[in-house]
């Protein structure tokens, strides 16, 4: 039975990154022409945005075909250690950026008189601030710290980069990040820019779930790899084009460039993980039963 070889892992990684970079350019150009600022909706009746989203969907399906390739029980796909120097750097980068994001969010909320969490401290909801947005803003500030600790502990290069509790906090934080974006009343709920961002962050959460499974020695390589490739593809497509659109004033983001920086740092982290798996030779006993049923 064929296995997902190192060459195939590198092939999927290269395709995910290349497609993400190319479609980031396409999305930036199409959005500069057709996206209406403020409402963040594409002009009615224009076919190019629909074609672009169709291509994004097809590329997403393509990277997920890795789930249908039979896998051997590769120890490299199970273990988080030894980590490469690239992974150690990406881990530290993610940790510090998460802390920077948290400090910025606290400063931004405090400098505005704590209005963003006003409903939680007895103030009536006003403007774009609702009870839901206040709850998720506060939760983002709280859970960013244990999520950052996970990456900072992973940067130490130990066999188990952190206690599973901290690994789970990365999942929680990305889910909260997606919910925070969803309940941002300044942008229409059906805005394609908002929808793509939420989907991207949720793929980060799915990948984080399967990295957490690896810390618990219960990996699911069949889901781990497609979730990693999809997160790389969507992360690059969304974050790079959003950086251009934010600079041009086409879109607004509450956390500005720091939120985009956190997303790109996590893409870098995922890249470091799959590149390690794609360049590390399995042990002699790794594929002793090629035809054994796998998850």
mmCIF file of C-alpha atoms in Angstrom:
data_model
loop_
_atom_site.group_PDB
_atom_site.id
_atom_site.type_symbol
_atom_site.label_atom_id
_atom_site.label_comp_id
_atom_site.label_asym_id
_atom_site.label_seq_id
_atom_site.Cartn_x
_atom_site.Cartn_y
_atom_site.Cartn_z
ATOM 1 C CA UNK A 1 0.000 0.000 0.000
ATOM 2 C CA UNK A 2 1.275 3.457 -0.849
ATOM 3 C CA UNK A 3 2.024 5.886 1.966
ATOM 4 C CA UNK A 4 2.144 9.654 2.249
ATOM 5 C CA UNK A 5 5.871 9.876 1.625
ATOM 6 C CA UNK A 6 8.196 12.707 2.550
ATOM 7 C CA UNK A 7 8.212 13.738 -1.101
ATOM 8 C CA UNK A 8 4.413 13.931 -1.140
ATOM 9 C CA UNK A 9 4.352 15.927 2.096
ATOM 10 C CA UNK A 10 6.757 18.437 0.556
ATOM 11 C CA UNK A 11 4.710 18.473 -2.662
ATOM 12 C CA UNK A 12 1.482 19.291 -0.829
ATOM 13 C CA UNK A 13 3.295 21.897 1.256
ATOM 14 C CA UNK A 14 4.747 23.568 -1.840
ATOM 15 C CA UNK A 15 1.360 23.574 -3.581
ATOM 16 C CA UNK A 16 -0.406 24.993 -0.503
ATOM 17 C CA UNK A 17 2.138 27.805 -0.108
ATOM 18 C CA UNK A 18 2.356 28.632 -3.827
ATOM 19 C CA UNK A 19 -1.423 28.612 -4.295
ATOM 20 C CA UNK A 20 -1.841 30.745 -1.181
ATOM 21 C CA UNK A 21 0.663 33.355 -2.383
ATOM 22 C CA UNK A 22 -0.832 33.469 -5.887
ATOM 23 C CA UNK A 23 -4.424 33.767 -4.711
ATOM 24 C CA UNK A 24 -3.427 36.400 -2.153
ATOM 25 C CA UNK A 25 -2.297 38.541 -5.099
ATOM 26 C CA UNK A 26 -5.454 37.737 -7.067
ATOM 27 C CA UNK A 27 -7.704 38.503 -4.096
ATOM 28 C CA UNK A 28 -5.917 41.794 -3.391
ATOM 29 C CA UNK A 29 -6.289 42.930 -7.021
ATOM 30 C CA UNK A 30 -9.933 41.837 -7.367
ATOM 31 C CA UNK A 31 -10.854 43.408 -4.025
ATOM 32 C CA UNK A 32 -9.107 46.676 -4.848
ATOM 33 C CA UNK A 33 -11.317 46.955 -7.926
ATOM 34 C CA UNK A 34 -14.646 45.490 -6.815
ATOM 35 C CA UNK A 35 -14.816 45.616 -3.001
ATOM 36 C CA UNK A 36 -16.944 48.430 -1.602
ATOM 37 C CA UNK A 37 -15.276 50.031 1.451
ATOM 38 C CA UNK A 38 -17.271 50.282 4.652
ATOM 39 C CA UNK A 39 -19.736 47.506 3.907
ATOM 40 C CA UNK A 40 -16.970 45.190 2.646
ATOM 41 C CA UNK A 41 -19.189 43.655 -0.018
ATOM 42 C CA UNK A 42 -18.325 43.114 -3.667
ATOM 43 C CA UNK A 43 -20.165 45.193 -6.263
ATOM 44 C CA UNK A 44 -23.356 43.444 -7.345
ATOM 45 C CA UNK A 45 -23.297 41.606 -10.638
ATOM 46 C CA UNK A 46 -19.510 41.359 -11.030
ATOM 47 C CA UNK A 47 -18.389 37.808 -11.965
ATOM 48 C CA UNK A 48 -14.698 37.999 -11.046
ATOM 49 C CA UNK A 49 -15.181 37.815 -7.238
ATOM 50 C CA UNK A 50 -17.385 34.719 -7.660
ATOM 51 C CA UNK A 51 -14.813 33.106 -9.974
ATOM 52 C CA UNK A 52 -12.054 33.929 -7.478
ATOM 53 C CA UNK A 53 -13.943 32.321 -4.599
ATOM 54 C CA UNK A 54 -14.613 29.278 -6.782
ATOM 55 C CA UNK A 55 -10.872 28.903 -7.414
ATOM 56 C CA UNK A 56 -10.159 29.264 -3.686
ATOM 57 C CA UNK A 57 -12.686 26.492 -3.017
ATOM 58 C CA UNK A 58 -11.133 24.194 -5.626
ATOM 59 C CA UNK A 59 -7.623 24.755 -4.257
ATOM 60 C CA UNK A 60 -8.894 24.062 -0.750
ATOM 61 C CA UNK A 61 -10.372 20.768 -1.934
ATOM 62 C CA UNK A 62 -7.116 19.923 -3.728
ATOM 63 C CA UNK A 63 -4.965 20.272 -0.597
ATOM 64 C CA UNK A 64 -7.466 18.179 1.372
ATOM 65 C CA UNK A 65 -7.013 15.218 -0.990
ATOM 66 C CA UNK A 66 -4.026 14.306 1.190
ATOM 67 C CA UNK A 67 -6.607 12.835 3.588
ATOM 68 C CA UNK A 68 -7.357 10.074 1.082
ATOM 69 C CA UNK A 69 -3.786 8.819 0.860
ATOM 70 C CA UNK A 70 -3.137 5.766 3.074
ATOM 71 C CA UNK A 71 -0.667 6.495 5.825
ATOM 72 C CA UNK A 72 1.877 4.400 7.640
ATOM 73 C CA UNK A 73 2.414 4.911 11.364
ATOM 74 C CA UNK A 74 5.227 7.403 10.892
ATOM 75 C CA UNK A 75 6.864 8.278 14.216
ATOM 76 C CA UNK A 76 7.691 11.726 12.866
ATOM 77 C CA UNK A 77 3.978 12.279 12.319
ATOM 78 C CA UNK A 78 3.336 11.425 15.961
ATOM 79 C CA UNK A 79 6.155 13.118 17.817
ATOM 80 C CA UNK A 80 6.562 16.824 18.391
ATOM 81 C CA UNK A 81 10.257 16.333 19.163
ATOM 82 C CA UNK A 82 12.991 16.780 18.207
ATOM 83 C CA UNK A 83 11.956 20.127 16.790
ATOM 84 C CA UNK A 84 13.896 21.847 14.054
ATOM 85 C CA UNK A 85 15.561 25.218 14.575
ATOM 86 C CA UNK A 86 12.912 26.634 12.240
ATOM 87 C CA UNK A 87 10.183 25.345 14.571
ATOM 88 C CA UNK A 88 11.912 26.762 17.645
ATOM 89 C CA UNK A 89 12.110 30.181 15.972
ATOM 90 C CA UNK A 90 8.498 30.042 14.743
ATOM 91 C CA UNK A 91 7.303 28.970 18.202
ATOM 92 C CA UNK A 92 9.020 31.888 19.912
ATOM 93 C CA UNK A 93 7.788 34.269 17.192
ATOM 94 C CA UNK A 94 4.182 33.116 17.718
ATOM 95 C CA UNK A 95 4.467 33.421 21.484
ATOM 96 C CA UNK A 96 5.824 36.963 21.480
ATOM 97 C CA UNK A 97 3.353 38.126 18.830
ATOM 98 C CA UNK A 98 0.439 36.743 20.837
ATOM 99 C CA UNK A 99 1.636 38.632 23.907
ATOM 100 C CA UNK A 100 2.102 41.780 21.808
ATOM 101 C CA UNK A 101 -1.413 41.362 20.421
ATOM 102 C CA UNK A 102 -2.781 40.971 23.942
ATOM 103 C CA UNK A 103 -0.997 44.065 25.226
ATOM 104 C CA UNK A 104 -2.200 46.071 22.220
ATOM 105 C CA UNK A 105 -5.783 44.893 22.740
ATOM 106 C CA UNK A 106 -5.678 45.814 26.433
ATOM 107 C CA UNK A 107 -4.180 49.221 25.620
ATOM 108 C CA UNK A 108 -6.734 49.853 22.857
ATOM 109 C CA UNK A 109 -9.664 48.939 25.102
ATOM 110 C CA UNK A 110 -8.305 50.952 28.052
ATOM 111 C CA UNK A 111 -7.529 54.037 25.955
ATOM 112 C CA UNK A 112 -11.136 54.070 24.719
ATOM 113 C CA UNK A 113 -12.452 54.135 28.279
ATOM 114 C CA UNK A 114 -13.144 50.397 28.393
ATOM 115 C CA UNK A 115 -16.122 50.923 26.088
ATOM 116 C CA UNK A 116 -15.380 47.652 24.251
ATOM 117 C CA UNK A 117 -16.269 45.702 27.393
ATOM 118 C CA UNK A 118 -18.771 48.260 28.687
ATOM 119 C CA UNK A 119 -21.761 45.866 28.886
ATOM 120 C CA UNK A 120 -19.748 43.686 31.255
ATOM 121 C CA UNK A 121 -19.140 46.523 33.711
ATOM 122 C CA UNK A 122 -22.674 47.842 33.890
ATOM 123 C CA UNK A 123 -22.785 50.111 30.848
ATOM 124 C CA UNK A 124 -25.565 49.730 28.273
ATOM 125 C CA UNK A 125 -24.564 48.388 24.823
ATOM 126 C CA UNK A 126 -23.916 51.201 22.371
ATOM 127 C CA UNK A 127 -22.951 51.526 18.719
ATOM 128 C CA UNK A 128 -21.152 48.435 17.493
ATOM 129 C CA UNK A 129 -20.487 47.214 21.051
ATOM 130 C CA UNK A 130 -22.808 44.411 22.099
ATOM 131 C CA UNK A 131 -22.805 42.018 25.017
ATOM 132 C CA UNK A 132 -21.448 39.255 22.749
ATOM 133 C CA UNK A 133 -18.611 41.388 21.383
ATOM 134 C CA UNK A 134 -17.715 42.501 24.923
ATOM 135 C CA UNK A 135 -17.571 38.903 26.172
ATOM 136 C CA UNK A 136 -15.304 37.742 23.363
ATOM 137 C CA UNK A 137 -13.063 40.796 23.622
ATOM 138 C CA UNK A 138 -12.494 40.067 27.314
ATOM 139 C CA UNK A 139 -11.951 36.355 26.655
ATOM 140 C CA UNK A 140 -9.414 37.131 23.933
ATOM 141 C CA UNK A 141 -7.394 39.207 26.393
ATOM 142 C CA UNK A 142 -7.492 36.459 29.031
ATOM 143 C CA UNK A 143 -6.824 33.374 26.902
ATOM 144 C CA UNK A 144 -4.038 34.942 24.833
ATOM 145 C CA UNK A 145 -1.679 34.480 27.787
ATOM 146 C CA UNK A 146 -1.906 30.667 28.190
ATOM 147 C CA UNK A 147 -1.909 30.304 24.390
ATOM 148 C CA UNK A 148 1.322 32.331 24.225
ATOM 149 C CA UNK A 149 2.808 30.170 26.996
ATOM 150 C CA UNK A 150 2.284 27.095 24.816
ATOM 151 C CA UNK A 151 4.439 28.538 22.044
ATOM 152 C CA UNK A 152 7.083 29.862 24.429
ATOM 153 C CA UNK A 153 7.351 26.425 26.053
ATOM 154 C CA UNK A 154 7.511 24.809 22.606
ATOM 155 C CA UNK A 155 10.420 27.140 21.794
ATOM 156 C CA UNK A 156 12.407 25.434 24.573
ATOM 157 C CA UNK A 157 12.653 22.352 22.342
ATOM 158 C CA UNK A 158 11.644 19.854 25.012
ATOM 159 C CA UNK A 159 10.122 16.470 24.151
ATOM 160 C CA UNK A 160 6.689 17.612 25.243
ATOM 161 C CA UNK A 161 6.599 21.322 24.461
ATOM 162 C CA UNK A 162 3.951 21.986 27.069
ATOM 163 C CA UNK A 163 1.307 20.539 29.266
ATOM 164 C CA UNK A 164 -1.783 19.588 27.218
ATOM 165 C CA UNK A 165 -3.658 22.354 29.049
ATOM 166 C CA UNK A 166 -1.639 25.038 27.267
ATOM 167 C CA UNK A 167 -1.933 23.217 23.932
ATOM 168 C CA UNK A 168 -5.700 23.207 24.379
ATOM 169 C CA UNK A 169 -5.618 26.938 25.052
ATOM 170 C CA UNK A 170 -4.363 27.567 21.507
ATOM 171 C CA UNK A 171 -7.522 25.859 20.225
ATOM 172 C CA UNK A 172 -9.698 27.928 22.545
ATOM 173 C CA UNK A 173 -7.973 31.173 21.571
ATOM 174 C CA UNK A 174 -8.421 30.640 17.827
ATOM 175 C CA UNK A 175 -12.095 29.776 18.316
ATOM 176 C CA UNK A 176 -12.507 32.963 20.379
ATOM 177 C CA UNK A 177 -10.662 34.918 17.677
ATOM 178 C CA UNK A 178 -13.146 33.622 15.082
ATOM 179 C CA UNK A 179 -16.122 34.462 17.304
ATOM 180 C CA UNK A 180 -14.701 37.917 17.998
ATOM 181 C CA UNK A 181 -14.574 38.540 14.249
ATOM 182 C CA UNK A 182 -18.073 37.146 13.754
ATOM 183 C CA UNK A 183 -19.642 39.413 16.372
ATOM 184 C CA UNK A 184 -17.876 42.521 15.071
ATOM 185 C CA UNK A 185 -21.007 44.527 14.273
ATOM 186 C CA UNK A 186 -19.003 47.108 12.291
ATOM 187 C CA UNK A 187 -18.912 44.635 9.381
ATOM 188 C CA UNK A 188 -21.927 42.887 7.835
ATOM 189 C CA UNK A 189 -22.291 39.281 8.954
ATOM 190 C CA UNK A 190 -22.426 38.081 5.333
ATOM 191 C CA UNK A 191 -19.387 40.077 4.222
ATOM 192 C CA UNK A 192 -17.127 37.785 2.141
ATOM 193 C CA UNK A 193 -14.048 39.275 3.816
ATOM 194 C CA UNK A 194 -15.452 38.396 7.245
ATOM 195 C CA UNK A 195 -16.512 34.903 6.123
ATOM 196 C CA UNK A 196 -13.056 34.125 4.700
ATOM 197 C CA UNK A 197 -11.353 35.357 7.832
ATOM 198 C CA UNK A 198 -13.556 33.258 10.100
ATOM 199 C CA UNK A 199 -13.025 30.146 7.957
ATOM 200 C CA UNK A 200 -9.268 30.719 7.984
ATOM 201 C CA UNK A 201 -9.075 31.074 11.755
ATOM 202 C CA UNK A 202 -11.256 27.995 12.228
ATOM 203 C CA UNK A 203 -8.811 25.961 10.099
ATOM 204 C CA UNK A 204 -6.108 27.157 12.507
ATOM 205 C CA UNK A 205 -8.245 25.833 15.377
ATOM 206 C CA UNK A 206 -8.685 22.463 13.635
ATOM 207 C CA UNK A 207 -4.939 22.179 13.100
ATOM 208 C CA UNK A 208 -4.337 23.155 16.743
ATOM 209 C CA UNK A 209 -6.727 20.371 17.838
ATOM 210 C CA UNK A 210 -4.639 17.793 16.011
ATOM 211 C CA UNK A 211 -1.389 19.190 17.327
ATOM 212 C CA UNK A 212 -2.894 18.861 20.796
ATOM 213 C CA UNK A 213 -3.694 15.224 20.013
ATOM 214 C CA UNK A 214 -0.015 14.719 19.229
ATOM 215 C CA UNK A 215 0.990 16.094 22.620
ATOM 216 C CA UNK A 216 -1.350 13.470 24.119
ATOM 217 C CA UNK A 217 0.132 10.652 21.975
ATOM 218 C CA UNK A 218 -3.165 10.104 20.142
ATOM 219 C CA UNK A 219 -2.344 11.542 16.704
ATOM 220 C CA UNK A 220 -4.619 11.390 13.657
ATOM 221 C CA UNK A 221 -2.231 11.847 10.717
ATOM 222 C CA UNK A 222 -5.060 11.430 8.204
ATOM 223 C CA UNK A 223 -6.644 14.656 9.487
ATOM 224 C CA UNK A 224 -3.460 16.332 10.716
ATOM 225 C CA UNK A 225 -1.917 16.722 7.264
ATOM 226 C CA UNK A 226 -4.921 18.118 5.327
ATOM 227 C CA UNK A 227 -5.712 20.495 8.201
ATOM 228 C CA UNK A 228 -2.104 21.735 8.090
ATOM 229 C CA UNK A 229 -2.099 22.185 4.300
ATOM 230 C CA UNK A 230 -5.490 23.924 4.340
ATOM 231 C CA UNK A 231 -4.391 26.271 7.145
ATOM 232 C CA UNK A 232 -1.245 27.208 5.195
ATOM 233 C CA UNK A 233 -3.209 27.835 2.000
ATOM 234 C CA UNK A 234 -6.051 29.864 3.528
ATOM 235 C CA UNK A 235 -3.760 31.657 5.970
ATOM 236 C CA UNK A 236 -1.547 33.022 3.195
ATOM 237 C CA UNK A 237 -4.492 33.808 0.892
ATOM 238 C CA UNK A 238 -6.390 35.691 3.558
ATOM 239 C CA UNK A 239 -3.715 37.390 5.663
ATOM 240 C CA UNK A 240 -1.458 38.697 2.883
ATOM 241 C CA UNK A 241 -4.326 40.142 0.847
ATOM 242 C CA UNK A 242 -5.949 41.599 3.975
ATOM 243 C CA UNK A 243 -2.691 43.395 4.797
ATOM 244 C CA UNK A 244 -2.846 45.102 1.388
ATOM 245 C CA UNK A 245 -6.542 45.916 1.717
ATOM 246 C CA UNK A 246 -6.110 47.278 5.237
ATOM 247 C CA UNK A 247 -3.325 49.586 4.064
ATOM 248 C CA UNK A 248 -5.467 50.857 1.198
ATOM 249 C CA UNK A 249 -8.470 51.511 3.451
ATOM 250 C CA UNK A 250 -10.665 48.936 1.721
ATOM 251 C CA UNK A 251 -11.285 47.031 4.956
ATOM 252 C CA UNK A 252 -11.215 47.775 8.676
ATOM 253 C CA UNK A 253 -9.845 45.500 11.393
ATOM 254 C CA UNK A 254 -10.208 46.200 15.096
ATOM 255 C CA UNK A 255 -6.752 44.827 15.864
ATOM 256 C CA UNK A 256 -5.082 46.265 12.773
ATOM 257 C CA UNK A 257 -1.907 44.672 11.475
ATOM 258 C CA UNK A 258 -1.170 42.804 14.712
ATOM 259 C CA UNK A 259 -4.013 40.365 14.139
ATOM 260 C CA UNK A 260 -2.717 39.700 10.616
ATOM 261 C CA UNK A 261 0.807 39.281 12.002
ATOM 262 C CA UNK A 262 -0.420 36.626 14.466
ATOM 263 C CA UNK A 263 -2.100 34.729 11.630
ATOM 264 C CA UNK A 264 1.024 34.821 9.455
ATOM 265 C CA UNK A 265 3.203 33.771 12.392
ATOM 266 C CA UNK A 266 0.997 30.736 12.928
ATOM 267 C CA UNK A 267 1.215 29.876 9.226
ATOM 268 C CA UNK A 268 4.995 30.027 9.623
ATOM 269 C CA UNK A 269 4.745 27.727 12.644
ATOM 270 C CA UNK A 270 2.635 25.172 10.743
ATOM 271 C CA UNK A 271 5.066 25.348 7.831
ATOM 272 C CA UNK A 272 7.925 24.545 10.196
ATOM 273 C CA UNK A 273 6.082 21.476 11.460
ATOM 274 C CA UNK A 274 5.163 19.968 8.082
ATOM 275 C CA UNK A 275 8.574 20.762 6.585
ATOM 276 C CA UNK A 276 10.147 18.846 9.460
ATOM 277 C CA UNK A 277 7.885 15.884 8.756
ATOM 278 C CA UNK A 278 8.698 16.132 5.059
ATOM 279 C CA UNK A 279 12.449 16.143 5.572
ATOM 280 C CA UNK A 280 12.849 13.679 8.463
ATOM 281 C CA UNK A 281 13.508 10.027 7.698
ATOM 282 C CA UNK A 282 11.255 7.620 9.617
ATOM 283 C CA UNK A 283 12.849 5.010 11.842
ATOM 284 C CA UNK A 284 13.391 1.471 10.577
ATOM 285 C CA UNK A 285 10.311 0.173 12.373
ATOM 286 C CA UNK A 286 8.038 2.963 11.210
ATOM 287 C CA UNK A 287 6.387 1.290 8.220
ATOM 288 C CA UNK A 288 6.797 -2.359 9.101
ATOM 289 C CA UNK A 289 3.112 -2.971 8.345
ATOM 290 C CA UNK A 290 2.326 -0.952 5.222
ATOM 291 C CA UNK A 291 -1.137 -2.371 4.924
ATOM 292 C CA UNK A 292 -2.182 -1.924 8.554
ATOM 293 C CA UNK A 293 -5.419 0.080 8.885
ATOM 294 C CA UNK A 294 -4.815 3.673 9.984
ATOM 295 C CA UNK A 295 -6.932 6.494 11.377
#
